[in-house]
Short mmCIF file of C-alpha atoms in Angstrom, two decimals:
data_model
loop_
_atom_site.label_atom_id
_atom_site.label_comp_id
_atom_site.label_asym_id
_atom_site.label_seq_id
_atom_site.Cartn_x
_atom_site.Cartn_y
_atom_site.Cartn_z
CA GLU A 1 0.00 0.00 0.00
CA VAL A 2 1.36 3.39 -1.00
CA GLN A 3 1.78 5.68 1.99
CA LEU A 4 3.03 9.23 2.25
CA VAL A 5 3.40 10.72 5.71
CA GLU A 6 4.32 14.38 6.18
CA SER A 7 5.86 15.84 9.30
CA GLY A 8 7.66 18.94 10.47
CA GLY A 9 4.86 21.47 10.43
CA GLY A 10 4.22 23.88 13.26
CA LEU A 11 4.11 27.50 14.35
CA VAL A 12 6.92 29.72 13.12
CA GLN A 13 7.47 33.47 13.23
CA PRO A 14 7.56 35.57 10.07
CA GLY A 15 11.03 35.43 8.56
CA GLY A 16 11.70 32.04 10.11
CA SER A 17 12.51 28.67 8.63
CA LEU A 18 11.05 25.18 8.75
CA ARG A 19 11.82 21.86 7.11
CA LEU A 20 9.02 19.54 6.12
CA SER A 21 9.55 15.84 5.54
CA CYS A 22 7.48 13.29 3.65
CA ALA A 23 8.22 9.64 4.38
CA ALA A 24 7.24 7.32 1.56
CA SER A 25 6.52 3.59 1.66
CA GLY A 26 4.77 0.92 -0.36
CA PHE A 27 6.40 1.80 -3.68
CA THR A 28 9.84 2.28 -5.23
CA PHE A 29 10.36 5.87 -4.12
CA SER A 30 13.46 6.38 -6.26
CA GLY A 31 11.42 5.71 -9.39
CA TYR A 32 8.94 8.54 -9.07
CA ALA A 33 8.97 12.30 -9.27
CA MET A 34 7.38 13.98 -6.26
CA HIS A 35 5.49 17.20 -5.63
CA TRP A 36 4.38 19.58 -2.90
CA VAL A 37 0.94 21.19 -2.94
CA ARG A 38 -0.44 23.50 -0.25
CA GLN A 39 -3.83 24.67 0.91
CA ALA A 40 -4.40 27.77 3.00
CA PRO A 41 -7.11 27.41 5.66
CA GLY A 42 -10.52 27.40 4.00
CA LYS A 43 -9.01 28.00 0.57
CA GLY A 44 -8.22 26.05 -2.59
CA LEU A 45 -5.18 24.10 -3.70
CA GLU A 46 -1.93 25.77 -4.75
CA TYR A 47 0.94 23.99 -6.47
CA VAL A 48 4.31 24.58 -4.81
CA SER A 49 7.19 22.46 -6.04
CA ALA A 50 8.39 19.36 -7.87
CA ILE A 51 11.51 17.21 -8.00
CA SER A 52 12.50 14.44 -10.38
CA SER A 53 13.11 10.88 -9.28
CA ASN A 54 16.89 11.33 -9.12
CA GLY A 55 16.68 14.59 -7.22
CA GLY A 56 17.29 16.77 -10.23
CA SER A 57 15.26 19.38 -12.08
CA PRO A 58 13.60 21.10 -9.15
CA TYR A 59 10.63 23.32 -9.98
CA TYR A 60 9.12 26.07 -7.85
CA ALA A 61 6.04 28.21 -8.07
CA ASN A 62 6.83 31.91 -8.34
CA SER A 63 5.30 32.46 -4.91
CA VAL A 64 8.04 30.38 -3.22
CA LYS A 65 10.97 30.65 -5.63
CA GLY A 66 14.14 31.73 -3.89
CA ARG A 67 12.71 30.93 -0.45
CA PHE A 68 11.92 27.20 -0.60
CA THR A 69 14.17 24.29 -1.57
CA VAL A 70 12.95 20.81 -2.46
CA SER A 71 15.20 17.78 -2.06
CA ARG A 72 15.00 14.05 -1.50
CA ASP A 73 16.99 11.20 0.02
CA ASN A 74 16.28 8.10 -2.02
CA SER A 75 18.27 5.94 0.40
CA LYS A 76 15.82 6.87 3.17
CA ASN A 77 12.67 7.25 1.02
CA ILE A 78 12.13 10.80 2.25
CA LEU A 79 11.12 13.98 0.43
CA TYR A 80 11.94 17.35 1.96
CA LEU A 81 10.81 20.93 1.65
CA GLN A 82 13.11 23.47 3.26
CA MET A 83 11.16 26.69 3.76
CA GLY A 84 12.82 30.00 4.56
CA SER A 85 11.88 33.68 4.82
CA LEU A 86 8.43 32.52 5.77
CA ARG A 87 5.52 34.93 5.47
CA PRO A 88 2.01 34.84 6.93
CA ASP A 89 0.62 33.96 3.49
CA ASP A 90 2.66 30.74 3.57
CA THR A 91 0.28 29.50 6.27
CA ALA A 92 -1.26 26.34 4.88
CA VAL A 93 -1.53 22.60 5.06
CA TYR A 94 1.34 21.23 2.98
CA TYR A 95 0.78 17.98 1.12
CA CYS A 96 3.35 15.81 -0.58
CA ALA A 97 2.07 13.93 -3.60
CA ARG A 98 3.36 11.36 -6.04
CA ASP A 99 3.63 11.86 -9.79
CA PRO A 100 2.11 8.78 -11.45
CA ASN A 101 4.84 8.28 -14.09
CA PRO A 102 6.98 5.32 -12.95
CA GLY A 103 9.83 6.53 -15.14
CA GLY A 104 10.36 9.50 -12.89
CA GLN A 105 12.34 11.76 -15.18
CA TYR A 106 9.39 13.01 -17.19
CA ARG A 107 6.80 14.53 -14.88
CA LEU A 108 3.11 14.19 -15.67
CA TYR A 109 2.25 16.91 -13.15
CA TYR A 110 -0.79 15.29 -11.69
CA PHE A 111 -0.98 13.43 -8.40
CA ASP A 112 -2.14 9.87 -7.80
CA TYR A 113 -1.26 9.57 -4.10
CA TRP A 114 -1.26 12.25 -1.42
CA GLY A 115 -0.09 12.41 2.16
CA GLN A 116 -2.39 13.53 4.96
CA GLY A 117 -0.74 16.95 5.12
CA THR A 118 1.12 18.94 7.76
CA LEU A 119 0.01 22.38 8.94
CA VAL A 120 2.42 25.29 8.81
CA THR A 121 1.36 28.44 10.63
CA VAL A 122 3.39 31.61 10.15
CA SER A 123 2.48 34.13 12.79
CA SER A 124 4.03 36.33 15.46
CA ASP B 1 -0.47 31.43 -16.35
CA ILE B 2 -3.44 29.28 -17.31
CA GLN B 3 -6.53 30.20 -15.29
CA MET B 4 -8.95 27.44 -14.40
CA THR B 5 -12.55 28.44 -13.66
CA GLN B 6 -15.07 26.02 -12.22
CA SER B 7 -18.82 26.40 -12.19
CA PRO B 8 -20.79 26.37 -10.12
CA SER B 9 -18.81 27.25 -7.00
CA SER B 10 -21.36 25.38 -4.92
CA LEU B 11 -24.15 22.99 -5.65
CA SER B 12 -26.91 21.30 -3.68
CA ALA B 13 -28.30 17.99 -4.85
CA PHE B 14 -30.19 14.91 -3.67
CA VAL B 15 -28.85 11.41 -3.34
CA GLY B 16 -29.48 9.73 -6.68
CA ASP B 17 -29.24 12.93 -8.73
CA ARG B 18 -27.07 13.28 -11.80
CA VAL B 19 -24.62 16.14 -11.31
CA THR B 20 -22.30 17.94 -13.70
CA ILE B 21 -19.46 20.28 -12.77
CA THR B 22 -17.77 22.39 -15.41
CA CYS B 23 -14.17 23.53 -15.66
CA ARG B 24 -12.95 26.07 -18.21
CA ALA B 25 -9.33 26.83 -19.04
CA SER B 26 -8.19 30.29 -20.14
CA GLN B 27 -6.39 28.71 -23.10
CA SER B 28 -6.34 25.32 -24.77
CA ILE B 29 -4.88 22.56 -22.61
CA SER B 30 -5.66 19.66 -24.94
CA SER B 31 -6.70 16.82 -22.59
CA TYR B 32 -4.31 17.67 -19.76
CA LEU B 33 -7.09 18.04 -17.23
CA ASN B 34 -7.49 16.18 -13.94
CA TRP B 35 -10.21 16.04 -11.30
CA TYR B 36 -9.86 15.55 -7.54
CA GLN B 37 -12.28 15.01 -4.69
CA GLN B 38 -11.59 16.41 -1.25
CA LYS B 39 -13.56 15.67 1.90
CA PRO B 40 -13.31 17.93 4.95
CA GLY B 41 -10.06 17.47 6.83
CA LYS B 42 -8.70 15.02 4.28
CA ALA B 43 -6.22 15.14 1.43
CA PRO B 44 -7.51 15.36 -2.13
CA SER B 45 -7.86 12.13 -4.05
CA LEU B 46 -7.53 11.65 -7.80
CA LEU B 47 -10.75 10.80 -9.66
CA ILE B 48 -10.10 11.44 -13.34
CA TYR B 49 -6.88 12.07 -15.26
CA ALA B 50 -6.28 13.09 -18.85
CA ALA B 51 -9.82 14.49 -19.00
CA SER B 52 -11.64 11.18 -19.22
CA SER B 53 -9.55 8.35 -17.73
CA LEU B 54 -10.94 6.91 -14.51
CA GLN B 55 -8.34 6.42 -11.79
CA SER B 56 -8.08 2.88 -10.52
CA GLY B 57 -10.50 2.18 -7.69
CA VAL B 58 -12.79 5.11 -8.46
CA PRO B 59 -16.47 4.14 -8.92
CA SER B 60 -17.76 4.12 -12.47
CA ARG B 61 -20.49 6.65 -11.63
CA PHE B 62 -17.75 9.27 -12.05
CA SER B 63 -16.87 10.30 -15.58
CA GLY B 64 -15.04 13.11 -17.29
CA SER B 65 -15.17 14.61 -20.73
CA GLY B 66 -13.92 17.52 -22.78
CA SER B 67 -10.84 18.81 -24.51
CA GLY B 68 -9.33 22.14 -25.41
CA THR B 69 -10.80 24.64 -22.97
CA ASP B 70 -14.05 23.10 -21.73
CA PHE B 71 -14.35 20.08 -19.47
CA THR B 72 -16.99 18.39 -17.35
CA LEU B 73 -17.07 16.02 -14.41
CA THR B 74 -20.29 14.03 -14.16
CA ILE B 75 -21.55 11.93 -11.29
CA SER B 76 -24.29 9.75 -12.69
CA SER B 77 -26.11 8.94 -9.44
CA LEU B 78 -25.00 10.77 -6.32
CA GLN B 79 -24.17 8.67 -3.30
CA PRO B 80 -23.93 9.98 0.28
CA GLU B 81 -20.13 9.62 0.22
CA ASP B 82 -19.87 11.89 -2.84
CA PHE B 83 -20.69 15.07 -0.96
CA ALA B 84 -17.34 16.85 -0.99
CA THR B 85 -15.40 19.57 -2.78
CA TYR B 86 -14.19 18.91 -6.30
CA TYR B 87 -11.20 20.53 -7.99
CA CYS B 88 -10.02 20.54 -11.57
CA GLN B 89 -6.31 20.94 -12.34
CA GLN B 90 -4.42 21.52 -15.56
CA SER B 91 -1.18 19.62 -16.18
CA TYR B 92 -0.55 21.12 -19.62
CA SER B 93 2.08 23.62 -18.56
CA THR B 94 3.76 25.13 -15.55
CA PRO B 95 2.78 26.87 -13.41
CA ILE B 96 0.34 24.10 -12.57
CA THR B 97 -3.02 25.58 -11.63
CA PHE B 98 -6.21 24.40 -9.99
CA GLY B 99 -9.78 25.56 -10.24
CA GLN B 100 -11.23 27.29 -7.21
CA GLY B 101 -13.30 24.26 -6.26
CA THR B 102 -16.95 23.23 -6.36
CA ARG B 103 -18.59 22.37 -3.06
CA LEU B 104 -21.24 19.69 -3.46
CA GLU B 105 -23.74 19.64 -0.63
CA ILE B 106 -26.72 17.52 0.32
CA LYS B 107 -30.13 19.05 -0.43
#
């Protein structure tokens, strides 16, 4: 069974940093591109970031470019999102999600499995 | 950026009704359109990909159609577990964008 479990969320002050993790199991993690999607409280879904199966070709939405860094450790089956210079409008539930292409290098940019999400609150 | 607009934003219906949700893209996206269902407090789940392909495990009462700029999600006979929020998403080009959501409520 495919499982994605996020962790690392919490309350952080504006300007602060936080690292989110997404532990994957039930599939060959190193064979799939991965994504981050967020959802502000009571709002819709916003695409954040992607990374290829080998850790290359990171992609960022303009809203987080230069502040967030996506990475992965295929030996540990973990996806990361390092968030810096956090702002109140970064407050959201952050989901990791799997790209369905088993090849991993070419991203389909839709999401067949999602984690349960981790809440990040940016507030003083 | 490609804008995705769903209509209606909310909808009330009875169990057993046939329901259609529309999604319009601001430019042609071929068939690179996906639909998700989200229940309160839960992560989204994939229903339809590539406009009309049913994701494995999704009931056949869900169907999708369309290409270019206009797409529809149809639920042929609403079940109690279908009351949720539905989102369309384009995967044609980055930045990836979602519709604003359609909240489906019990009448």
